Amino acid sequence: MQVYTLKNKSIEIDFIARGGQIISIKVPDAKGNIADVVVGYDTVEEALAGDAYFGALCGRYANRIVGGEFEIDGKKYQLDCNNETNHLHGGVDGFNRRNWKVSAVEIDRYVQAYQLSLVSEDGDQNYPGKLEVSVIYGLTDDNQFVIAYEAQTSKPTVINLTSHPYFNLNGAGNGSAMNHELLLNASNYTPISAELGTTSGDIVLVKDTPFDFTNAKTVESACKTDHEQIRMFDGIDHNFVLDDFDGTIKLAGVLSDPESGRKMEVYTDQPGIQIYTGAHFDGSEIGKKGAPIIQCAGLAMETQIFPNSPNYEHFPNAILRSGEKYKHVCIYKFC
């Protein structure tokens, strides 16, 4: 399978058409040493055979929908449940498993850019509406990796697209990201219900909880606490509610590695960001540099609408109607 490359004077990003999967991002550290900061595999063949979520585009509905059920205009829909009793990341044949059409495009703000496109037919994975999706992967000269999504539908449907790379700023295969410092512009988060296996619909202050990253602190300092929500997932797998959401692009969070000096800023126009510390990684899979992929081998920072949003009126709207356009921008800026 062909590897596509985005490159400027400092960084280099490789991806493939299957899932739009980002297979490497090579970034200099404070001393100019280059390392690949995305968890994954050494070869394309291993990527195709391995975890299909690594670095991939997820949809139609990224994250979870409780029971795989939702309703639009009084009509109920049932999706497959591929995550225990919930629907996750678009189902067993989600967008992360599709071969996207890839074309080089010229857009003024980018040093290089590609357009990835996909058509999801009406009834695909039991979702209503024919959905036409376009994603731009663009790289600027100041090290912004921009992922810009657009979609339109033939009939009302639900949508929540995201990208799923795991970042280890000390270099993939160099231990865990537990020592990374994380800052989030999020004063609230959505707790997980043990019964539902996903958000309960509550929006709760992070203050006085391990989920308070309003001041930078290590990932480990949160994951090593005895908080019920941390115990439930042996770490973090939660949606954070971004402050002052108004649909414009704002700083969502900053991930820093004190050892290498690398820093990544995340910007988005979405209302939430899912932080996942990869509790399911148990070292049984071998990743880059021949190293086992261990718990928190990298940190996922997925900009998004909230999980289970179609079933909560007080959550951000996740319904896209004919004649409307879904838009979503996520920027990973490397410093």
XYZ file of C-alpha atoms in Angstrom:
335
model
C 0.000 0.000 0.000
C 1.295 3.452 -0.935
C 2.670 5.722 1.769
C 1.835 9.429 1.460
C 4.137 12.023 3.009
C 3.709 15.568 4.312
C 7.021 17.308 4.918
C 8.337 20.738 5.838
C 11.779 21.854 7.045
C 11.304 20.324 10.494
C 8.813 17.475 10.548
C 7.618 14.610 8.383
C 4.236 12.853 8.501
C 3.457 9.546 6.775
C -0.010 8.058 6.275
C -1.768 5.401 4.220
C -5.179 5.251 2.531
C -6.575 2.485 4.772
C -8.335 4.497 7.455
C -6.272 7.542 6.524
C -3.975 5.950 9.074
C -1.138 8.171 10.318
C 1.754 5.742 10.615
C 4.519 8.135 11.681
C 5.195 11.722 12.710
C 8.899 12.527 12.937
C 9.679 15.563 15.086
C 12.936 17.071 16.434
C 13.539 17.360 20.163
C 15.067 20.350 21.959
C 18.520 19.319 20.693
C 17.394 18.665 17.137
C 17.303 14.876 17.428
C 14.522 13.333 15.322
C 12.099 10.737 16.682
C 8.798 9.240 15.560
C 6.227 10.309 18.179
C 3.234 8.188 17.072
C 2.658 4.735 18.562
C 2.320 2.016 15.931
C 4.396 -0.398 13.893
C 7.661 -0.395 11.963
C 6.162 -1.454 8.619
C 3.014 -0.821 6.585
C 2.356 -4.577 6.531
C 2.332 -4.655 10.325
C 0.054 -1.607 10.423
C -2.448 -3.295 8.100
C -2.434 -6.435 10.241
C -2.358 -4.682 13.626
C -4.583 -2.361 15.639
C -6.710 -0.608 13.008
C -7.446 2.374 15.271
C -3.801 3.498 15.533
C -3.666 6.917 13.858
C -6.901 6.307 11.936
C -9.955 8.377 11.050
C -12.936 7.131 13.062
C -16.630 7.419 12.154
C -19.441 7.721 11.339
C -19.760 8.170 15.067
C -16.460 8.195 16.945
C -16.572 7.210 20.611
C -19.556 5.383 22.081
C -23.321 5.296 21.630
C -25.090 3.465 24.475
C -26.699 0.268 23.279
C -26.018 1.357 19.695
C -29.406 3.077 19.765
C -30.510 6.565 18.793
C -33.599 8.290 17.487
C -34.096 11.018 14.876
C -37.479 12.655 14.308
C -39.260 9.823 16.105
C -37.564 7.046 14.117
C -35.335 4.626 16.023
C -32.095 3.221 14.677
C -30.073 0.263 15.933
C -26.340 0.051 15.270
C -24.146 -2.942 15.996
C -22.581 -3.140 19.469
C -18.877 -3.786 19.007
C -17.744 -2.535 22.449
C -19.549 -4.765 24.912
C -23.068 -3.273 24.995
C -22.114 -0.092 23.109
C -21.411 1.020 19.553
C -17.837 2.305 19.201
C -16.070 4.322 16.496
C -18.564 3.557 13.721
C -18.871 -0.199 14.259
C -17.058 -3.315 13.132
C -16.504 -1.825 9.665
C -15.967 1.802 10.614
C -14.171 4.456 8.581
C -10.873 3.348 10.134
C -11.113 0.163 8.033
C -12.076 1.831 4.726
C -9.728 2.679 1.889
C -10.031 6.450 1.434
C -9.444 8.109 -1.916
C -6.302 10.248 -1.567
C -5.371 13.189 -3.804
C -2.639 15.811 -3.491
C -4.098 19.322 -3.317
C -2.616 22.817 -3.270
C -3.949 25.116 -0.546
C -2.169 28.388 0.195
C -1.725 27.974 3.947
C -0.059 24.555 3.655
C 3.410 23.525 2.579
C 1.808 20.272 1.487
C -1.727 18.906 1.668
C -3.812 15.887 0.710
C -7.551 15.445 0.429
C -9.020 12.166 1.647
C -12.564 11.392 0.517
C -15.083 8.672 1.227
C -18.725 7.934 0.414
C -20.748 6.008 2.997
C -23.990 4.792 1.447
C -27.427 5.054 3.039
C -27.748 2.180 5.521
C -23.998 1.643 5.876
C -23.495 0.066 9.326
C -27.256 0.811 9.769
C -26.678 4.574 9.729
C -29.277 6.555 7.776
C -28.361 8.782 4.847
C -25.710 8.738 2.151
C -22.757 10.531 3.734
C -20.054 12.191 1.636
C -16.910 12.935 3.624
C -13.844 15.012 2.802
C -10.803 15.356 5.056
C -7.795 17.591 4.468
C -4.433 16.611 5.918
C -2.352 19.783 5.737
C 1.079 20.738 7.077
C 2.099 24.371 7.610
C 5.610 25.771 7.717
C 5.260 26.435 11.468
C 4.646 22.737 12.256
C 0.865 22.693 12.432
C -0.605 19.387 11.312
C -4.164 20.347 10.386
C -6.990 17.812 10.027
C -10.047 19.526 8.535
C -13.238 17.512 8.122
C -16.350 18.248 6.061
C -19.390 16.047 5.424
C -22.883 16.243 4.021
C -25.778 13.790 4.069
C -28.813 12.891 1.948
C -31.042 12.461 5.016
C -30.800 13.139 8.772
C -28.029 11.133 10.430
C -25.632 11.300 13.376
C -21.968 12.149 12.924
C -18.845 12.529 15.028
C -15.517 12.175 13.238
C -12.121 12.112 14.914
C -8.503 11.044 14.464
C -6.953 8.435 16.749
C -3.142 8.728 17.003
C -1.424 7.900 20.292
C 1.399 10.331 21.074
C 4.607 9.596 22.934
C 6.709 12.740 22.611
C 9.827 10.931 23.834
C 9.530 8.664 20.798
C 7.392 5.620 20.099
C 8.925 2.534 21.690
C 10.691 4.571 24.385
C 8.647 3.498 27.392
C 5.360 5.076 28.451
C 3.989 8.604 28.287
C 3.092 8.603 31.985
C 5.751 11.236 32.706
C 4.270 13.611 30.100
C 2.691 16.785 31.434
C -0.844 17.503 30.292
C -2.771 20.770 30.372
C -6.423 20.952 29.309
C -8.648 24.004 28.948
C -11.482 22.021 30.484
C -13.168 22.823 33.787
C -15.633 19.942 33.374
C -15.703 16.349 32.185
C -18.335 13.695 31.532
C -18.049 10.799 34.015
C -18.582 7.194 32.963
C -21.512 5.158 34.246
C -20.505 1.617 35.220
C -23.917 0.410 34.082
C -23.804 2.111 30.684
C -20.101 1.707 30.031
C -20.071 5.253 28.722
C -21.041 8.738 29.832
C -24.028 8.927 32.172
C -25.121 12.287 30.782
C -23.671 14.197 33.715
C -21.296 17.123 33.304
C -19.107 17.446 36.384
C -16.463 19.898 37.577
C -12.899 18.569 37.428
C -11.957 20.545 40.541
C -10.776 18.322 43.397
C -10.645 15.266 41.096
C -7.757 13.562 39.252
C -9.273 14.976 36.050
C -8.207 18.513 36.879
C -5.607 19.373 34.239
C -6.406 23.096 34.258
C -2.847 23.441 35.518
C -0.284 21.193 33.862
C 0.528 17.981 35.714
C 1.841 14.540 34.815
C -0.473 11.923 33.386
C 0.817 9.523 36.018
C -0.303 11.784 38.877
C -3.902 11.305 37.728
C -3.687 7.623 36.791
C -2.157 6.540 40.110
C -5.020 7.868 42.234
C -7.735 5.705 43.806
C -10.619 7.667 42.282
C -13.562 5.466 41.249
C -13.525 6.785 37.665
C -9.799 6.026 37.343
C -10.227 2.502 38.766
C -13.027 1.786 36.309
C -10.704 2.145 33.307
C -7.326 1.641 34.989
C -6.525 5.152 33.827
C -8.265 7.804 31.768
C -10.744 7.177 28.946
C -12.914 10.252 29.372
C -14.372 13.159 27.462
C -13.374 16.607 28.695
C -15.729 19.555 28.153
C -13.735 22.402 26.646
C -14.172 25.844 28.178
C -15.830 28.724 26.317
C -16.918 26.623 23.332
C -18.363 28.803 20.567
C -17.485 26.876 17.405
C -14.253 28.788 16.735
C -10.785 27.256 16.838
C -9.252 27.481 20.307
C -6.460 25.870 22.291
C -7.813 22.657 23.824
C -4.698 21.324 25.495
C -0.920 21.006 25.632
C 1.114 17.819 25.984
C 4.765 18.188 27.011
C 7.619 15.745 27.509
C 10.202 17.091 29.982
C 12.793 14.515 28.909
C 12.968 15.401 25.205
C 11.679 18.964 25.407
C 9.032 18.246 22.779
C 5.647 19.920 23.157
C 2.391 19.503 21.239
C -0.483 21.984 21.305
C -3.964 20.815 20.302
C -6.476 23.262 18.828
C -10.070 22.564 17.801
C -13.476 24.042 17.075
C -15.187 21.064 18.737
C -16.797 21.058 22.221
C -14.884 18.099 23.643
C -11.629 16.176 23.702
C -11.316 12.505 24.630
C -8.183 11.610 26.565
C -7.254 7.926 26.561
C -4.234 6.419 28.305
C -4.460 3.048 26.541
C -5.273 0.772 29.476
C -5.906 -2.129 27.090
C -2.265 -2.222 25.966
C -0.725 -5.124 27.883
C 2.604 -5.570 26.128
C 1.441 -8.548 24.086
C 1.740 -6.601 20.827
C 5.116 -5.565 19.444
C 5.376 -2.050 18.084
C 8.052 0.277 16.792
C 11.694 -0.485 17.608
C 10.606 -4.022 18.493
C 9.298 -2.765 21.828
C 6.126 -4.128 23.468
C 3.167 -1.747 23.330
C 2.566 -1.189 27.032
C -0.096 0.667 28.991
C 0.120 4.389 28.185
C 2.663 3.715 25.453
C 1.108 6.901 24.108
C -1.711 9.302 24.851
C -4.719 9.743 22.550
C -6.145 13.281 22.323
C -9.282 13.036 20.171
C -11.231 16.241 19.459
C -14.922 15.489 19.138
C -18.583 15.896 20.019
C -19.423 14.172 23.333
C -19.923 10.398 23.549
C -23.586 9.335 23.385
C -24.550 12.880 22.363
C -27.450 11.692 20.153
C -29.243 10.485 23.296
C -28.851 13.587 25.485
C -30.601 16.819 24.567
C -28.291 18.854 26.832
C -25.169 17.535 25.029
C -23.874 19.187 21.836
C -25.899 18.458 18.707
C -24.683 15.413 16.785
C -27.424 15.313 14.143
C -26.585 16.357 10.589
C -29.449 17.089 8.216
C -29.699 17.295 4.457
C -28.532 20.700 3.239
C -26.256 21.212 6.252
C -22.484 20.752 6.351
C -20.568 19.094 9.156
C -17.252 20.839 9.800
C -14.525 20.012 12.287
C -10.942 21.227 12.591
C -8.235 19.613 14.717
C -4.685 20.989 14.793
C -1.679 19.257 16.323
C 1.088 21.856 16.560
C 4.586 20.621 17.422
C 7.000 22.883 19.264
